Amino acid sequence: MQSQPLQPFQPLQPIQPLQPLQ
């Protein structure tokens, strides 16, 4: 049995730079 490869994480919003929580 070949397990299906994990799909890449697809965020609903466009990729944004990670900002520190203030």
Tab-separated table of C-alpha atoms in Angstrom:
chain	number	residue	atom	x	y	z
A	1	MET	CA	0.000	0.000	0.000
A	2	GLN	CA	1.400	3.379	-1.010
A	3	SER	CA	0.358	6.133	1.341
A	4	GLN	CA	-0.585	9.369	-0.357
A	5	PRO	CA	2.076	12.095	0.032
A	6	LEU	CA	1.142	14.903	2.402
A	7	GLN	CA	-0.187	17.856	0.470
A	8	PRO	CA	1.739	21.128	0.923
A	9	PHE	CA	0.131	23.520	3.381
A	10	GLN	CA	-2.028	25.950	1.385
A	11	PRO	CA	-3.075	28.954	3.490
A	12	LEU	CA	-6.332	30.597	2.455
A	13	GLN	CA	-4.695	34.022	2.621
A	14	PRO	CA	-1.698	34.949	0.463
A	15	ILE	CA	1.706	34.222	1.971
A	16	GLN	CA	2.592	37.051	4.347
A	17	PRO	CA	5.855	37.642	6.220
A	18	LEU	CA	5.698	36.332	9.770
A	19	GLN	CA	5.323	39.229	12.199
A	20	PRO	CA	6.200	38.952	15.911
A	21	LEU	CA	3.156	38.981	18.189
A	22	GLN	CA	3.043	42.251	20.062
